[in-house]
Coordinates of C-alpha atoms and ligand atoms in Angstrom, one line a residue:
Chain A
M187 CA 70.0 67.7 78.5
I188 CA 72.4 64.9 79.4
V189 CA 73.9 65.1 75.9
R190 CA 74.3 68.9 76.1
T191 CA 76.4 68.6 79.3
Q192 CA 78.4 65.8 77.6
I193 CA 79.0 68.0 74.6
I194 CA 80.4 70.7 77.0
G195 CA 82.7 68.0 78.4
F196 CA 83.9 67.1 74.9
R197 CA 84.5 70.7 73.9
T198 CA 86.5 71.2 77.1
I199 CA 88.8 68.4 76.1
V200 CA 89.3 69.8 72.6
R201 CA 89.9 73.3 74.0
K202 CA 92.4 71.9 76.5
E203 CA 94.2 69.9 73.8
Y204 CA 94.3 72.9 71.5
S205 CA 95.7 75.2 74.1
R206 CA 98.3 72.5 74.9
V207 CA 99.4 72.6 71.2
I208 CA 99.6 76.3 71.2
R209 CA 101.3 76.5 74.6
I210 CA 104.1 74.2 73.5
W211 CA 104.2 75.6 70.0
V212 CA 108.0 75.4 69.9
Q213 CA 107.7 71.6 70.3
T214 CA 104.6 71.2 68.1
M215 CA 104.8 73.6 65.2
I216 CA 108.4 74.5 64.7
P217 CA 110.0 71.0 64.2
P218 CA 107.7 70.0 61.4
A219 CA 108.3 73.3 59.7
I220 CA 112.1 72.9 59.9
T221 CA 112.1 69.2 58.8
M222 CA 109.8 69.9 55.9
T223 CA 111.9 72.9 54.8
L224 CA 114.9 70.6 54.8
Y225 CA 113.0 68.0 52.7
F226 CA 112.0 70.6 50.2
V227 CA 115.5 72.0 50.0
I228 CA 117.3 68.6 49.7
F229 CA 114.8 66.4 47.8
G230 CA 113.0 69.2 46.0
S231 CA 115.7 71.7 45.0
I232 CA 119.0 69.9 45.1
I233 CA 118.2 66.3 44.2
G234 CA 114.8 67.0 42.6
K235 CA 116.4 68.8 39.7
R236 CA 118.3 65.7 38.6
V237 CA 115.2 63.5 39.1
G238 CA 113.2 65.4 36.6
Q239 CA 109.6 64.5 36.3
M240 CA 107.5 62.1 38.4
G241 CA 104.0 61.2 37.4
G242 CA 104.0 64.1 34.9
F243 CA 105.0 66.7 37.5
E244 CA 108.2 68.4 38.6
Y245 CA 109.6 66.3 41.5
M246 CA 109.2 69.1 44.0
H247 CA 105.6 69.4 43.0
Y248 CA 105.1 65.7 43.2
I249 CA 106.4 65.3 46.7
A250 CA 104.7 68.3 48.2
P251 CA 101.3 66.5 48.9
G252 CA 103.3 63.5 50.3
L253 CA 105.2 65.7 52.7
I254 CA 102.1 67.5 53.9
M255 CA 100.5 64.2 54.5
M256 CA 103.6 62.8 56.3
S257 CA 103.5 65.7 58.7
V258 CA 99.8 65.4 59.3
I259 CA 100.2 61.7 60.1
T260 CA 103.2 62.1 62.5
N261 CA 101.7 65.0 64.3
S262 CA 98.2 63.7 64.8
Y263 CA 99.7 60.5 66.1
G264 CA 102.3 62.2 68.2
N265 CA 99.8 64.6 69.7
V266 CA 97.5 62.1 71.1
V267 CA 100.1 59.5 72.1
S268 CA 102.0 62.0 74.2
S269 CA 99.1 64.0 75.6
F270 CA 97.1 61.0 76.6
F271 CA 100.1 59.0 77.9
S272 CA 101.3 61.9 80.0
A273 CA 97.7 62.5 81.3
K274 CA 97.6 58.8 82.3
Y275 CA 101.1 58.7 83.7
N276 CA 100.7 61.9 85.7
R277 CA 97.2 60.8 86.7
H278 CA 95.4 64.0 85.7
L279 CA 93.4 61.8 83.3
E280 CA 91.5 61.0 86.5
E281 CA 90.0 64.5 86.2
M282 CA 88.0 63.2 83.2
L283 CA 87.5 59.7 84.5
V284 CA 85.7 60.8 87.7
A285 CA 83.4 63.2 85.7
P286 CA 80.1 62.1 84.2
L287 CA 81.6 62.1 80.8
P288 CA 81.1 58.9 78.8
N289 CA 84.2 57.3 77.4
F290 CA 82.9 57.9 73.9
Y291 CA 83.4 61.7 74.4
I292 CA 86.8 61.2 76.0
V293 CA 88.0 59.2 73.0
L294 CA 86.4 61.7 70.6
G295 CA 87.9 64.7 72.5
Y296 CA 91.5 63.4 72.4
V297 CA 91.1 62.4 68.8
A298 CA 89.7 65.8 67.9
G299 CA 92.7 67.3 69.6
G300 CA 95.0 65.2 67.4
V301 CA 93.1 66.2 64.3
V302 CA 93.4 69.9 65.2
R303 CA 97.2 69.5 65.6
G304 CA 97.5 67.5 62.4
L305 CA 95.6 70.2 60.5
L306 CA 97.5 73.0 62.0
V307 CA 100.8 71.5 61.2
G308 CA 99.5 70.5 57.8
G309 CA 98.7 74.1 57.2
V310 CA 102.1 75.3 58.3
V311 CA 103.8 72.7 56.0
T312 CA 101.6 73.8 53.1
I313 CA 102.7 77.4 53.7
V314 CA 106.3 76.2 53.7
A315 CA 105.7 74.3 50.4
M316 CA 104.3 77.4 48.8
F317 CA 107.8 79.0 49.1
F318 CA 109.2 76.2 47.0
T319 CA 106.6 75.3 44.5
H320 CA 103.3 76.4 43.0
L321 CA 100.6 74.4 44.7
R322 CA 97.3 73.8 43.1
I323 CA 94.3 71.8 44.2
S324 CA 92.5 69.6 41.7
S325 CA 89.6 68.5 44.0
I326 CA 89.1 70.5 47.2
S327 CA 86.6 68.0 48.6
V328 CA 88.9 65.0 48.2
T329 CA 91.9 67.0 49.6
I330 CA 90.0 68.1 52.7
S331 CA 88.1 64.9 53.4
I332 CA 91.3 62.7 53.0
V333 CA 93.4 64.9 55.2
V334 CA 90.8 65.0 57.9
L335 CA 90.0 61.3 57.8
T336 CA 93.7 60.4 57.8
S337 CA 94.4 62.6 60.7
F338 CA 91.4 61.0 62.5
V339 CA 92.8 57.5 61.9
F340 CA 96.3 58.3 63.1
S341 CA 95.0 60.2 66.1
L342 CA 93.1 57.0 67.0
A343 CA 96.2 54.9 66.5
G344 CA 98.1 57.3 68.8
L345 CA 95.4 56.9 71.4
L346 CA 95.6 53.1 71.2
N347 CA 99.4 53.3 71.6
A348 CA 99.0 55.5 74.6
M349 CA 96.4 53.3 76.2
L350 CA 98.5 50.2 75.9
A351 CA 101.8 51.9 76.8
K352 CA 103.1 51.2 80.3
K353 CA 106.3 53.3 80.1
F354 CA 107.7 56.1 78.0
D355 CA 109.6 53.7 75.8
D356 CA 106.4 52.2 74.7
I357 CA 105.3 55.4 73.2
A358 CA 108.5 55.9 71.3
I359 CA 108.8 52.4 69.8
I360 CA 105.7 52.4 67.6
P361 CA 106.4 55.8 65.9
S362 CA 109.9 54.9 65.1
F363 CA 109.6 51.2 64.3
V364 CA 106.3 51.1 62.6
L365 CA 105.0 54.5 61.7
A366 CA 108.1 56.0 60.2
P367 CA 109.0 53.0 57.9
L368 CA 105.4 52.7 56.7
T369 CA 105.2 56.4 56.0
Y370 CA 108.6 56.5 54.1
L371 CA 107.6 53.5 52.1
G372 CA 104.0 54.8 51.6
G373 CA 104.6 56.6 48.3
V374 CA 105.6 60.0 49.8
F375 CA 108.7 60.3 47.7
Y376 CA 108.0 58.1 44.7
S377 CA 105.4 56.5 42.6
I378 CA 105.2 52.8 43.2
S379 CA 105.1 52.2 39.4
L380 CA 108.9 52.6 39.7
L381 CA 109.1 49.6 41.9
P382 CA 109.6 46.0 40.8
D383 CA 106.5 43.9 40.7
L384 CA 107.0 42.2 44.1
A385 CA 107.8 45.5 45.9
Q386 CA 104.7 47.0 44.3
R387 CA 102.5 44.3 45.6
A388 CA 104.1 44.6 49.1
S389 CA 103.5 48.3 49.0
M390 CA 99.8 47.7 48.3
M391 CA 99.6 46.2 51.8
N392 CA 100.6 49.5 53.3
P393 CA 97.5 51.5 54.2
I394 CA 99.5 54.8 54.3
L395 CA 100.1 54.4 50.5
Y396 CA 96.4 54.8 49.9
M397 CA 96.1 57.8 52.1
V398 CA 99.1 59.6 50.5
N399 CA 97.9 58.8 47.0
A400 CA 94.4 59.8 47.6
F401 CA 95.6 63.1 49.0
R402 CA 97.9 63.5 46.0
Y403 CA 95.0 62.9 43.8
G404 CA 93.1 65.6 45.6
M405 CA 95.9 68.1 44.9
L406 CA 97.5 66.9 41.6
G407 CA 94.8 64.7 40.1
I408 CA 97.1 61.7 39.9
S409 CA 97.2 58.5 41.9
D410 CA 98.8 55.1 41.9
I411 CA 95.6 53.6 43.4
N412 CA 91.9 53.8 43.1
I413 CA 90.8 56.5 45.4
W414 CA 87.5 54.9 46.3
L415 CA 89.5 52.0 47.7
A416 CA 91.4 54.6 49.7
Y417 CA 88.2 55.9 51.2
A418 CA 87.0 52.4 52.0
I419 CA 90.3 51.6 53.7
I420 CA 90.4 54.8 55.7
I421 CA 86.8 54.4 56.9
V422 CA 87.4 50.7 57.9
F423 CA 90.4 51.8 59.9
S424 CA 88.5 54.7 61.5
V425 CA 85.6 52.6 62.6
S426 CA 87.6 49.7 63.8
L427 CA 90.2 51.7 65.6
F428 CA 87.5 53.8 67.2
S429 CA 85.7 50.7 68.4
V430 CA 88.9 49.2 69.8
C431 CA 89.8 52.4 71.7
L432 CA 86.3 52.6 73.1
V433 CA 86.2 49.0 74.2
L434 CA 89.6 49.3 75.9
M435 CA 88.5 52.6 77.5
N436 CA 85.3 51.0 78.8
R437 CA 87.2 48.1 80.2
G438 CA 89.7 50.5 81.7
V439 CA 92.7 48.9 80.1
G440 CA 95.8 50.7 81.4
I441 CA 93.7 53.4 83.1
R442 CA 91.7 51.7 85.8
H443 CA 93.0 49.0 88.1
Chain B
M46 CA 73.6 71.5 96.9
A47 CA 71.7 68.8 98.6
M48 CA 68.0 69.2 99.2
H49 CA 66.1 67.7 102.0
N50 CA 63.8 65.0 100.8
A51 CA 60.8 63.7 102.6
W52 CA 62.5 60.4 103.1
P53 CA 66.1 60.5 104.4
M54 CA 68.3 59.3 101.6
K55 CA 71.5 57.4 101.7
A56 CA 74.3 59.4 100.1
L57 CA 76.2 56.2 99.8
S58 CA 75.4 52.6 100.2
I59 CA 78.0 49.9 99.8
K60 CA 77.2 46.2 99.9
N61 CA 79.6 43.2 100.0
L62 CA 82.3 45.1 98.1
T63 CA 85.3 43.1 97.2
K64 CA 88.4 43.9 95.3
V65 CA 91.2 41.6 94.1
Y66 CA 93.9 43.5 92.2
S67 CA 95.5 41.9 89.2
N68 CA 98.6 41.1 91.3
G69 CA 96.4 39.0 93.5
I70 CA 96.2 41.3 96.5
K71 CA 92.8 41.1 98.2
A72 CA 92.3 44.8 99.0
L73 CA 88.6 44.5 100.0
R74 CA 87.0 41.4 101.5
G75 CA 83.3 42.2 101.7
V76 CA 82.9 45.8 102.8
N77 CA 79.5 47.1 103.9
F78 CA 78.5 50.5 105.1
D79 CA 76.1 53.3 104.4
V80 CA 76.5 57.1 104.7
E81 CA 73.3 59.1 105.3
E82 CA 72.7 62.3 103.4
G83 CA 74.1 65.2 105.3
D84 CA 76.5 63.1 107.4
F85 CA 80.1 63.9 108.1
F86 CA 81.7 60.4 107.8
A87 CA 85.1 59.2 108.7
L88 CA 86.7 56.2 106.9
L89 CA 89.6 55.3 109.0
G90 CA 92.2 52.5 109.0
P91 CA 95.9 51.8 108.9
N92 CA 98.1 52.0 105.8
G93 CA 97.0 49.5 103.2
A94 CA 93.6 48.9 104.9
G95 CA 91.7 49.5 101.7
K96 CA 90.4 53.1 102.1
T97 CA 91.7 54.4 98.8
T98 CA 90.6 51.3 97.0
T99 CA 87.0 51.8 98.4
I100 CA 87.1 55.5 97.3
G101 CA 88.5 54.4 93.9
I102 CA 85.6 52.1 93.3
I103 CA 83.0 54.7 94.3
T104 CA 84.6 57.2 91.9
S105 CA 85.1 54.6 89.2
L106 CA 88.9 54.8 89.1
V107 CA 89.1 51.2 90.3
N108 CA 87.0 48.3 88.9
K109 CA 85.3 46.4 91.6
T110 CA 85.5 42.7 91.7
E111 CA 82.1 42.1 93.4
G112 CA 79.5 44.0 95.3
E113 CA 77.2 46.9 94.9
V114 CA 77.7 50.7 95.2
K115 CA 74.9 53.2 95.1
V116 CA 75.4 57.0 95.2
F117 CA 72.2 58.8 96.1
G118 CA 70.3 55.7 94.9
H119 CA 72.2 55.5 91.6
D120 CA 73.8 52.2 91.1
I121 CA 77.3 52.6 89.6
D122 CA 76.6 49.5 87.4
T123 CA 73.5 50.9 85.8
E124 CA 73.5 54.7 86.3
L125 CA 77.1 55.5 86.4
M126 CA 76.8 59.0 84.9
A127 CA 74.1 60.0 87.4
A128 CA 76.2 58.6 90.3
K129 CA 79.3 60.4 89.1
A130 CA 77.5 63.7 88.8
C131 CA 76.9 63.7 92.6
I132 CA 80.5 63.2 93.6
G133 CA 83.4 65.5 94.1
V134 CA 86.7 63.7 95.0
V135 CA 90.0 64.9 96.4
P136 CA 92.4 62.1 95.8
Q137 CA 95.2 61.0 98.2
E138 CA 97.9 61.3 95.5
I139 CA 98.4 64.6 93.8
N140 CA 97.0 64.3 90.3
L141 CA 97.3 67.8 88.9
N142 CA 98.5 68.7 85.5
M143 CA 101.6 70.5 86.7
F144 CA 101.9 72.7 83.6
D145 CA 98.4 74.0 83.7
K146 CA 97.3 77.3 85.3
L147 CA 95.3 77.0 88.4
V148 CA 92.3 78.7 86.9
N149 CA 92.3 76.5 83.9
I150 CA 92.5 73.3 86.0
V151 CA 89.4 74.3 87.9
V152 CA 87.5 75.7 84.9
N153 CA 88.3 72.6 82.8
Q154 CA 87.1 70.3 85.6
A155 CA 83.8 72.2 85.6
G156 CA 83.7 71.6 81.9
F157 CA 84.1 67.9 82.3
Y158 CA 81.1 68.0 84.6
G159 CA 79.1 69.8 81.8
I160 CA 79.2 73.3 83.3
P161 CA 79.2 76.0 80.6
K162 CA 82.4 78.1 80.5
R163 CA 80.8 81.3 81.8
K164 CA 79.3 79.7 84.8
A165 CA 82.5 77.7 85.3
L166 CA 84.6 80.8 85.5
I167 CA 82.3 82.2 88.3
R168 CA 82.4 78.9 90.2
A169 CA 86.2 78.6 89.7
E170 CA 86.6 82.1 91.2
E171 CA 84.5 81.2 94.2
C172 CA 86.2 77.9 94.9
L173 CA 89.7 79.3 94.4
K174 CA 88.9 82.1 96.8
Q175 CA 87.5 79.7 99.4
M176 CA 90.8 77.8 99.2
Q177 CA 92.8 81.0 99.4
L178 CA 94.4 80.5 96.0
W179 CA 92.7 83.2 93.9
D180 CA 95.8 85.4 93.8
R181 CA 97.8 82.5 92.5
R182 CA 95.3 81.7 89.7
Q183 CA 97.6 82.5 86.8
D184 CA 100.5 80.4 88.3
I185 CA 101.0 76.9 87.1
A186 CA 100.3 74.0 89.5
R187 CA 104.0 73.0 89.6
N188 CA 104.9 76.3 91.4
L189 CA 102.6 75.6 94.3
S190 CA 103.7 74.2 97.6
G191 CA 102.5 70.8 98.7
G192 CA 99.7 72.2 100.9
M193 CA 98.6 74.5 98.2
K194 CA 98.3 71.7 95.7
R195 CA 96.1 69.9 98.1
R196 CA 93.9 73.0 98.5
L197 CA 93.8 73.3 94.7
M198 CA 92.5 69.7 94.5
I199 CA 89.8 70.7 97.0
A200 CA 88.8 73.7 94.9
R201 CA 88.7 71.5 91.8
A202 CA 86.5 68.9 93.6
L203 CA 84.0 71.6 94.6
V204 CA 83.6 73.4 91.4
H205 CA 80.5 71.5 90.4
S206 CA 79.0 71.8 93.9
P207 CA 78.8 68.0 94.5
R208 CA 76.3 66.6 96.9
L209 CA 78.9 64.1 98.2
L210 CA 82.4 65.3 98.8
I211 CA 85.0 62.5 99.3
L212 CA 88.4 63.6 100.7
D213 CA 91.2 61.1 100.8
E214 CA 93.7 62.4 103.4
P215 CA 93.1 66.1 102.4
T216 CA 95.1 67.4 105.4
A217 CA 98.3 65.4 104.9
G218 CA 101.2 67.8 104.9
V219 CA 99.0 70.9 105.5
D220 CA 100.1 73.3 108.1
I221 CA 98.1 73.8 111.3
E222 CA 96.6 77.2 110.4
I223 CA 95.4 76.0 107.0
R224 CA 94.2 72.8 108.4
R225 CA 92.1 74.6 111.0
S226 CA 90.6 76.8 108.3
M227 CA 90.0 73.7 106.2
W228 CA 88.1 72.2 109.1
R229 CA 86.0 75.3 109.5
F230 CA 85.3 75.3 105.8
L231 CA 84.3 71.6 105.7
R232 CA 82.0 72.1 108.7
E233 CA 80.4 75.0 106.9
I234 CA 79.7 73.2 103.7
N235 CA 78.5 70.1 105.6
R236 CA 76.1 72.4 107.5
A237 CA 74.9 73.7 104.2
G238 CA 74.0 70.2 103.1
T239 CA 77.0 68.6 101.5
T240 CA 77.6 65.0 102.7
I241 CA 81.3 64.5 103.4
I242 CA 83.4 61.3 103.6
L243 CA 86.9 61.9 105.0
T244 CA 89.9 59.6 105.4
T245 CA 92.7 60.8 107.6
H246 CA 95.4 59.5 109.8
Y247 CA 95.0 62.4 112.2
L248 CA 92.4 60.9 114.5
E249 CA 91.7 64.0 116.5
E250 CA 90.7 65.5 113.2
A251 CA 88.1 62.7 112.6
E252 CA 87.0 62.9 116.2
S253 CA 86.3 66.6 116.1
L254 CA 84.7 66.7 112.6
C255 CA 82.9 63.4 112.0
R256 CA 79.6 62.1 113.3
H257 CA 79.9 58.5 112.0
V258 CA 82.9 56.3 111.6
A259 CA 83.9 53.2 109.8
I260 CA 87.2 51.6 110.6
V261 CA 88.7 49.4 107.9
D262 CA 91.4 46.9 108.5
E263 CA 92.7 44.4 106.0
G264 CA 89.8 45.0 103.7
K265 CA 87.1 44.6 106.3
I266 CA 85.1 46.9 108.3
I267 CA 86.0 46.3 112.0
E268 CA 84.0 49.1 113.5
Y269 CA 81.1 51.1 112.2
D270 CA 79.0 53.3 114.4
A271 CA 78.3 56.8 115.5
M272 CA 81.4 58.6 116.8
D273 CA 80.1 59.0 120.4
Q274 CA 79.1 55.3 120.5
I275 CA 82.5 54.3 119.3
L276 CA 84.3 56.4 121.9
R277 CA 82.1 54.9 124.6
K278 CA 83.6 51.5 123.8
L279 CA 86.9 52.7 125.2
K280 CA 87.1 50.9 128.6
E281 CA 89.7 53.1 130.1
E282 CA 91.5 56.3 129.5
I283 CA 95.0 57.3 130.6
F284 CA 95.6 60.8 131.9
M285 CA 99.0 62.5 132.5
L286 CA 99.0 64.5 135.7
N287 CA 101.6 67.3 136.2
L288 CA 102.6 67.6 139.9
R289 CA 103.7 70.7 141.6
E290 CA 106.2 68.9 143.8
P291 CA 108.3 65.9 142.6
V292 CA 107.7 62.5 144.2
D293 CA 110.2 59.7 144.4
R294 CA 107.9 56.7 144.6
V295 CA 104.5 55.8 143.2
P296 CA 101.9 57.0 145.7
D297 CA 99.1 54.8 146.9
L298 CA 95.8 56.0 145.4
G299 CA 93.5 53.3 146.4
A300 CA 91.7 51.7 143.4
Y301 CA 93.4 53.9 140.9
Q302 CA 96.2 52.5 139.0
V303 CA 99.1 55.0 138.6
R304 CA 102.6 55.0 137.4
L305 CA 105.4 57.5 137.7
S306 CA 106.6 58.5 134.3
A307 CA 108.8 61.3 135.6
P308 CA 109.4 62.8 139.0
H309 CA 106.8 65.5 138.2
E310 CA 104.5 63.3 136.2
L311 CA 101.9 60.7 137.0
E312 CA 100.2 58.4 134.6
A313 CA 96.7 57.5 135.8
Q314 CA 94.4 54.9 134.3
I315 CA 90.7 55.5 134.8
T316 CA 88.2 52.8 133.9
R317 CA 84.6 53.5 133.0
D318 CA 83.3 52.8 136.5
Q319 CA 85.8 55.1 138.1
S320 CA 85.7 58.9 138.0
L321 CA 88.0 61.8 137.9
N322 CA 86.4 63.2 141.1
G323 CA 87.4 60.0 142.9
L324 CA 90.9 60.2 141.6
F325 CA 91.3 63.8 142.7
A326 CA 89.9 62.9 146.1
E327 CA 92.7 60.3 146.5
L328 CA 95.3 62.7 145.2
S329 CA 94.3 65.3 147.7
A330 CA 94.3 62.7 150.5
A331 CA 97.8 61.8 149.5
G332 CA 98.8 65.5 149.6
L333 CA 99.6 65.7 145.9
E334 CA 98.9 68.9 144.1
V335 CA 98.1 68.6 140.4
I336 CA 98.8 71.7 138.3
S337 CA 97.8 70.4 134.9
M338 CA 96.4 67.4 133.2
R339 CA 96.0 66.0 129.7
N340 CA 94.9 62.9 127.9
K341 CA 97.8 60.6 127.2
A342 CA 96.5 60.0 123.7
N343 CA 93.5 61.1 121.7
R344 CA 90.6 58.9 122.6
L345 CA 89.8 57.8 119.1
E346 CA 93.5 57.1 118.6
E347 CA 93.6 54.9 121.6
L348 CA 90.6 52.9 120.4
F349 CA 91.9 52.7 116.9
F350 CA 95.2 51.4 118.1
R351 CA 93.5 48.7 120.2
L352 CA 91.3 47.6 117.4
T353 CA 93.8 47.5 114.6
E354 CA 96.8 46.3 116.5
R355 CA 95.0 43.7 118.7
K356 CA 96.3 40.9 116.6
N357 CA 100.0 41.7 117.0
N358 CA 100.1 43.8 120.1
H359 CA 101.8 42.0 122.9
E360 CA 102.9 45.1 124.7
S361 CA 101.7 45.9 128.2
E362 CA 98.8 48.2 128.6
I363 CA 100.9 51.2 129.3
R364 CA 103.0 51.9 126.2
S365 CA 105.6 54.4 125.4
P366 CA 103.8 57.5 124.1
G367 CA 103.7 58.6 120.5
I368 CA 103.8 55.2 118.7
K369 CA 100.7 56.1 116.8
S370 CA 101.2 59.8 117.0
P371 CA 100.3 61.4 113.7
E372 CA 103.2 63.8 114.0
I373 CA 105.6 60.8 113.9
K374 CA 103.9 58.6 111.4
S375 CA 103.8 60.5 108.2
P376 CA 100.6 59.2 106.4
G377 CA 101.1 57.8 103.0
A378 CA 104.9 57.8 103.2
I379 CA 105.0 54.1 103.5
A380 CA 102.0 53.4 101.2
Ligands
LIG709 N1 96.9 49.5 91.8 C1 97.1 48.5 92.7 N2 97.6 47.3 92.3 C2 97.8 46.4 93.2 N3 97.6 46.5 94.5 C3 97.1 47.7 95.0 C4 96.9 48.7 94.1 N4 96.4 49.8 94.8 C5 96.4 49.4 96.1 N5 96.8 48.1 96.2 C6 96.9 47.3 97.4 O1 95.6 47.2 98.0 C7 95.7 47.3 99.4 C8 94.9 48.5 99.9 O2 95.5 49.7 99.5 P1 94.8 51.1 99.7 O3 95.5 52.1 98.9 O4 93.3 51.0 99.4 O5 95.0 51.4 101.2 P2 94.7 52.6 102.1 O6 93.8 52.2 103.2 O7 94.2 53.8 101.3 O8 96.1 52.9 102.8 P3 96.8 54.3 103.1 O9 96.4 54.8 104.4 O10 98.3 53.9 103.1 O11 96.5 55.3 102.0 C9 97.2 47.5 99.7 O12 97.7 46.2 100.1 C10 97.8 47.9 98.4 O13 99.1 47.4 98.3
LIG710 MG1 94.9 55.6 100.9

């Protein structure tokens, strides 16, 4: 009974987040479509022809999974960080805080909203990619599970950022100073086997590398890393980030005085 | 809606509530009061007294430092969800999602309280109609006027039919007509069983609506009683008498203290052992004809002023009018 009402609360958050993404589609769906088209044109068509093959695939084909993953990561993160922060900043988060809705469902609701946006944008970018290259999927279960889990992890990371942020600057710093470098260096555009030994080892410290490679494995069947290790890393991140978010939420960090 | 139990139940019970904010401000220093089920309760006090902090703790927007809060018997430390389910709150500061449509705001709030969508739509329609906002339902909150936003927050607070409705200055910035209709509406839902806690700086509003009062000052309850009991504590009242003919000096009215505030106007102070009849007898004997009379200040306002300003009030008993007039002091503007 209690749980049923709480599920309704959770679904309300997801529906609200979904309609926010759709309402501001010009901000949420169009920019990734444009950026990714540019990537495909520049790196895929223009430069890619000179690169030749990478990992046994045409360069365009090789980077497609990486670019899809990159947009999933940025959009999941971006959705939760901006939606939660503005709800906190403009105080309408209070609508949820006063309701008999446990923090668990509030966290899960926002994160689900981020996953929905990540997957929607991932879908749009996949469609864009299909104009440039012939996509195929080697393992549908790996592809789907990795994209959903990764989206989950970065939605949580976005939530954490939003909870700790005090001003708008704070929600811009992490995406541009941490997320972007890690993503670009996370094997989206190249195989780390091209890197010198030290750089390879440094890259192995980057969790995004595992996610991108696992996803590429799902699509192309090739990977620089062991995909079970990728699953383990993603699950550890999911659980620990979820716990941290929940603890902060229960303590009311940044949301209750 | 509230049901009448065999034993009268406390809608709210607060014991030794303290709050120290992270910046060191002691907003509450041991607050105690109870609100009976079905009551219409006024929580009054000057700016910064701790009213919003108290409400924040009850609604779990503020973490308490110490003390105990029970809502319909549910302790917020152990049965938070049950406590929250009983409460509807209208905050002092506008906290609407400005880009959301009115109907979505109210429907979503119902959803957060676990009301299924279909029922939520019906309730949203009822509440928006009650607040005269139904024809604006497809508008976004940003396009509403200030008073409309406040009404929207009331509609939102009512959507799950709370047993306890807490309103933090709901009538600030609301025009007279709407304020009157809001009063009528609040009386109505109170009669139907909803317990109401109201904070306001318009003391005539509290006097006409509320049956019990707590006055907070500097984080402490300084008065807590039934409204009529509280008003009885007022030792004297000041009346303004309008004279038909101007007088040029203060007339002698026996035991009654009077002052001439204008050639046509007398200010008369009446203590509790005196009476208006006696005053009028003296006036007639002095040949003065009174054409109209009014209270110099609202009675609750007078008392409130004395209680809260006692510590730094060195003015004489008869002060210039309007110092505490709600029309002059805009509530919340300094907060
Ligand atoms: N978030 C906060 N952080 C620090 N201090 C706060 C915070 N909120 C309120 N205070 C302080 O706590 C005290 C009580 O404030 P509160 O808002 O409860 O007063 P109030 O009685 O509602 O006043 P008003 O009539 O102006 O709304 C004030 O001194 C205020 O400055
Ligand atoms: Mg206040």
